[in-house]
Amino acid sequence: MESRKDQHVRLFQETHQKHTNDFDSVKFIHDALPEMSLKQVNYTTDLSFGRWPVPFFINGMTGGSAKTKKINECLSKAAAETGLAVASGSQKAALRDPELRDTFQVLRRVNPNGFIFANIGAELDGEQAKRAVAMLEANGLQVHLNAPQEIVMPEGDRDFSSWLKNLERIVRSVDVPVVVKEVGFGMSRATYQKLINAGAAAIDVAGNGGVNFITIENLRRERARFDYLQDWGQSTVISMLEAQPYIDQTVFFASGGVRNPLDVLKALALGARAVGISGTFLHTALAEGKDGLIAQINEWKEQMNQIMLLLGCSNVQALRNKNLILSGAPFEWARLRGPRPEALATRSGKGTEKA
Ligand SMILES: Cc1cc2nc3c(=O)[nH]c(=O)nc-3n(C[C@H](O)[C@H](O)[C@H](O)COP(=O)(O)O)c2cc1C
């Protein structure tokens, strides 16, 4: 029988398409005089738990079957070659069945020195979290929150009452930084406050606008589909707007629907310290293999440098000071819940009145 993970990858492939999303409703203001040279651009990013040479990473997806072992090998080799951090897919299956461990451990075998995240769900406990980290000799642990996916999954969980308590235990049990992530439905201020209190080292907002697990799980259902729920959740842009009051209190990662280097830069300008990419890179890995993915990542790095030059930003920190013009749904959301769109549009303090 096809494993659940193999089904997810197949349905991802069948439904993958590039579409517009809320990143299109965020614009930088062009300055015809950037007054800088490409030599001055440096996009390394500081996290509370280290410094990454590249401010984007390959987010958690696969493992648990022969096919996804190959995908993990491809993703991790590409990460090693390009200096990106890479995350594992959920290791729950391998915690139960030791025969599946190797489909995850390949991540470390082909990438002995890279930054690798282990990955589990918040239904697991501190002991299981420790085993997941040890399995990959991981540098960090992602804990995913996926309530909408569970609801639409016919065999999904129907009890989320222990997740926050589990999270607190997980944070206390492991000796690596814990990043709490969604899986494509985003987060809100109320969630951020709880995660900060629980001791998360970083929060990956993982908003909507890209891979949609309500669509994917719907296709696994024979009847009683939840098609009408497809727009559930907050986009990555809106989740980052929600993050503004907390931006100095914790490390935010932005992910969900990132299609190109400009989306990466917009997410960094909204305050993310690093940006996660799943669907876009998985699509390339499946279509063009490791060499195609390496070529794409190198192209993104080069183009990020060039667009930072165009923006007159010599580092990631400077992006957080660029004026941003919101429109559409993010504009309306910001009107109702902050930050004021006018404040974002004039935050650099330059060129607001006379220019
Ligand atoms: C095939 C597939 C499998 C995934 N499995 C996991 C997983 O096991 N754990 C997890 O935290 N997220 C998982 N995700 C979610 C991604 O990490 C990410 O949050 C989501 O795809 C949205 O980002 P994107 O629009 O860049 O794809 C998976 C995504 C895909 C496409």
CSV table of N, CA and C in Angstrom, one decimal, residues 248-307:
chain,number,residue,atom,x,y,z
A,248,ASP,N,10.9,41.8,18.4
A,248,ASP,CA,12.1,41.9,19.2
A,248,ASP,C,12.1,40.9,20.3
A,249,GLN,N,11.1,40.2,20.5
A,249,GLN,CA,11.0,39.2,21.7
A,249,GLN,C,11.5,37.8,21.3
A,250,THR,N,11.4,37.5,20.1
A,250,THR,CA,11.8,36.1,19.7
A,250,THR,C,12.2,36.1,18.2
A,251,VAL,N,12.7,35.0,17.7
A,251,VAL,CA,13.2,34.9,16.3
A,251,VAL,C,12.0,34.4,15.5
A,252,PHE,N,11.6,35.1,14.5
A,252,PHE,CA,10.6,34.6,13.6
A,252,PHE,C,11.2,34.1,12.3
A,253,PHE,N,10.7,32.9,11.8
A,253,PHE,CA,11.0,32.5,10.5
A,253,PHE,C,9.7,32.6,9.7
A,254,ALA,N,9.8,33.0,8.4
A,254,ALA,CA,8.6,33.1,7.6
A,254,ALA,C,8.6,32.0,6.6
A,255,SER,N,7.5,31.3,6.4
A,255,SER,CA,7.5,30.3,5.3
A,255,SER,C,6.0,30.1,4.9
A,256,GLY,N,5.8,29.5,3.7
A,256,GLY,CA,4.5,29.3,3.2
A,256,GLY,C,4.3,30.1,1.9
A,257,GLY,N,4.3,29.5,0.8
A,257,GLY,CA,4.1,30.2,-0.5
A,257,GLY,C,5.2,31.1,-1.0
A,258,VAL,N,6.4,30.8,-0.6
A,258,VAL,CA,7.6,31.5,-1.1
A,258,VAL,C,8.0,31.0,-2.4
A,259,ARG,N,7.9,31.8,-3.5
A,259,ARG,CA,8.1,31.4,-4.9
A,259,ARG,C,9.3,31.8,-5.5
A,260,ASN,N,10.0,32.9,-5.0
A,260,ASN,CA,11.1,33.4,-5.7
A,260,ASN,C,11.9,34.3,-4.7
A,261,PRO,N,13.1,34.8,-5.1
A,261,PRO,CA,13.9,35.6,-4.2
A,261,PRO,C,13.3,36.9,-3.7
A,262,LEU,N,12.4,37.5,-4.5
A,262,LEU,CA,11.7,38.7,-4.1
A,262,LEU,C,10.8,38.4,-2.9
A,263,ASP,N,10.1,37.2,-2.9
A,263,ASP,CA,9.3,36.8,-1.8
A,263,ASP,C,10.1,36.7,-0.5
A,264,VAL,N,11.3,36.1,-0.7
A,264,VAL,CA,12.2,36.0,0.4
A,264,VAL,C,12.6,37.3,1.0
A,265,LEU,N,12.9,38.3,0.2
A,265,LEU,CA,13.3,39.6,0.6
A,265,LEU,C,12.1,40.3,1.3
A,266,LYS,N,10.9,40.1,0.8
A,266,LYS,CA,9.7,40.7,1.4
A,266,LYS,C,9.5,40.2,2.8
A,267,ALA,N,9.7,38.8,2.9
A,267,ALA,CA,9.5,38.2,4.3
A,267,ALA,C,10.6,38.7,5.2
A,268,LEU,N,11.8,38.9,4.8
A,268,LEU,CA,12.9,39.4,5.6
A,268,LEU,C,12.5,40.9,6.0
A,269,ALA,N,12.0,41.6,5.1
A,269,ALA,CA,11.6,43.0,5.4
A,269,ALA,C,10.5,43.1,6.4
A,270,LEU,N,9.6,42.1,6.4
A,270,LEU,CA,8.6,42.0,7.4
A,270,LEU,C,9.1,41.5,8.8
A,271,GLY,N,10.4,41.2,8.9
A,271,GLY,CA,10.9,40.9,10.2
A,271,GLY,C,11.4,39.5,10.4
A,272,ALA,N,11.2,38.6,9.4
A,272,ALA,CA,11.7,37.3,9.5
A,272,ALA,C,13.2,37.3,9.5
A,273,ARG,N,13.8,36.4,10.3
A,273,ARG,CA,15.3,36.2,10.3
A,273,ARG,C,15.7,35.2,9.3
A,274,ALA,N,14.8,34.4,8.9
A,274,ALA,CA,15.1,33.4,7.8
A,274,ALA,C,13.8,33.0,7.2
A,275,VAL,N,13.9,32.4,6.0
A,275,VAL,CA,12.7,32.1,5.2
A,275,VAL,C,12.7,30.7,4.8
A,276,GLY,N,11.6,29.9,5.0
A,276,GLY,CA,11.6,28.5,4.7
A,276,GLY,C,10.9,28.3,3.4
A,277,ILE,N,11.4,27.3,2.6
A,277,ILE,CA,10.8,27.0,1.3
A,277,ILE,C,10.6,25.5,1.3
A,278,SER,N,9.3,25.1,1.0
A,278,SER,CA,9.1,23.6,0.8
A,278,SER,C,8.7,23.3,-0.6
A,279,GLY,N,7.4,23.7,-0.9
A,279,GLY,CA,6.8,23.3,-2.2
A,279,GLY,C,7.7,23.7,-3.4
A,280,THR,N,8.1,24.9,-3.4
A,280,THR,CA,8.9,25.4,-4.6
A,280,THR,C,10.1,24.5,-4.8
A,281,PHE,N,10.9,24.2,-3.8
A,281,PHE,CA,12.1,23.4,-3.9
A,281,PHE,C,11.8,22.0,-4.2
A,282,LEU,N,10.7,21.5,-3.5
A,282,LEU,CA,10.3,20.0,-3.8
A,282,LEU,C,10.0,19.8,-5.2
A,283,HIS,N,9.3,20.8,-5.8
A,283,HIS,CA,8.9,20.7,-7.2
A,283,HIS,C,10.2,20.6,-8.1
A,284,THR,N,11.1,21.4,-7.8
A,284,THR,CA,12.4,21.4,-8.6
A,284,THR,C,13.1,20.1,-8.4
A,285,ALA,N,13.2,19.6,-7.1
A,285,ALA,CA,13.9,18.4,-6.8
A,285,ALA,C,13.3,17.2,-7.6
A,286,LEU,N,11.9,17.2,-7.6
A,286,LEU,CA,11.2,16.1,-8.3
A,286,LEU,C,11.4,16.2,-9.8
A,287,ALA,N,11.4,17.4,-10.3
A,287,ALA,CA,11.5,17.6,-11.8
A,287,ALA,C,12.9,17.5,-12.3
A,288,GLU,N,13.8,18.1,-11.5
A,288,GLU,CA,15.2,18.2,-12.1
A,288,GLU,C,16.3,17.6,-11.3
A,289,GLY,N,15.9,17.0,-10.1
A,289,GLY,CA,16.9,16.3,-9.3
A,289,GLY,C,17.8,17.3,-8.6
A,290,LYS,N,18.9,16.7,-8.0
A,290,LYS,CA,19.8,17.5,-7.1
A,290,LYS,C,20.5,18.6,-7.9
A,291,ASP,N,20.9,18.4,-9.1
A,291,ASP,CA,21.7,19.4,-9.8
A,291,ASP,C,20.8,20.6,-10.1
A,292,GLY,N,19.5,20.3,-10.5
A,292,GLY,CA,18.6,21.3,-10.8
A,292,GLY,C,18.3,22.2,-9.6
A,293,LEU,N,18.2,21.5,-8.4
A,293,LEU,CA,17.9,22.2,-7.2
A,293,LEU,C,19.1,23.1,-6.8
A,294,ILE,N,20.3,22.6,-6.9
A,294,ILE,CA,21.5,23.4,-6.6
A,294,ILE,C,21.5,24.6,-7.5
A,295,ALA,N,21.3,24.4,-8.8
A,295,ALA,CA,21.3,25.5,-9.7
A,295,ALA,C,20.3,26.6,-9.3
A,296,GLN,N,19.1,26.1,-8.9
A,296,GLN,CA,18.0,27.1,-8.5
A,296,GLN,C,18.4,27.8,-7.3
A,297,ILE,N,19.0,27.1,-6.3
A,297,ILE,CA,19.4,27.8,-5.0
A,297,ILE,C,20.5,28.8,-5.3
A,298,ASN,N,21.4,28.5,-6.1
A,298,ASN,CA,22.5,29.4,-6.4
A,298,ASN,C,22.0,30.6,-7.2
A,299,GLU,N,21.0,30.4,-8.0
A,299,GLU,CA,20.4,31.5,-8.8
A,299,GLU,C,19.7,32.4,-7.8
A,300,TRP,N,19.0,31.8,-6.8
A,300,TRP,CA,18.3,32.7,-5.8
A,300,TRP,C,19.2,33.5,-5.0
A,301,LYS,N,20.4,32.9,-4.6
A,301,LYS,CA,21.4,33.6,-3.8
A,301,LYS,C,21.9,34.8,-4.6
A,302,GLU,N,22.2,34.5,-5.9
A,302,GLU,CA,22.8,35.6,-6.7
A,302,GLU,C,21.7,36.7,-6.9
A,303,GLN,N,20.5,36.3,-7.2
A,303,GLN,CA,19.5,37.4,-7.4
A,303,GLN,C,19.1,38.1,-6.1
A,304,MET,N,19.2,37.4,-5.0
A,304,MET,CA,18.9,38.1,-3.7
A,304,MET,C,19.9,39.2,-3.5
A,305,ASN,N,21.2,38.9,-3.8
A,305,ASN,CA,22.2,39.9,-3.7
A,305,ASN,C,21.9,41.1,-4.6
A,306,GLN,N,21.5,40.8,-5.8
A,306,GLN,CA,21.3,41.9,-6.8
A,306,GLN,C,20.1,42.7,-6.4
A,307,ILE,N,19.0,42.1,-5.8
A,307,ILE,CA,17.8,42.9,-5.5
A,307,ILE,C,18.1,43.7,-4.2
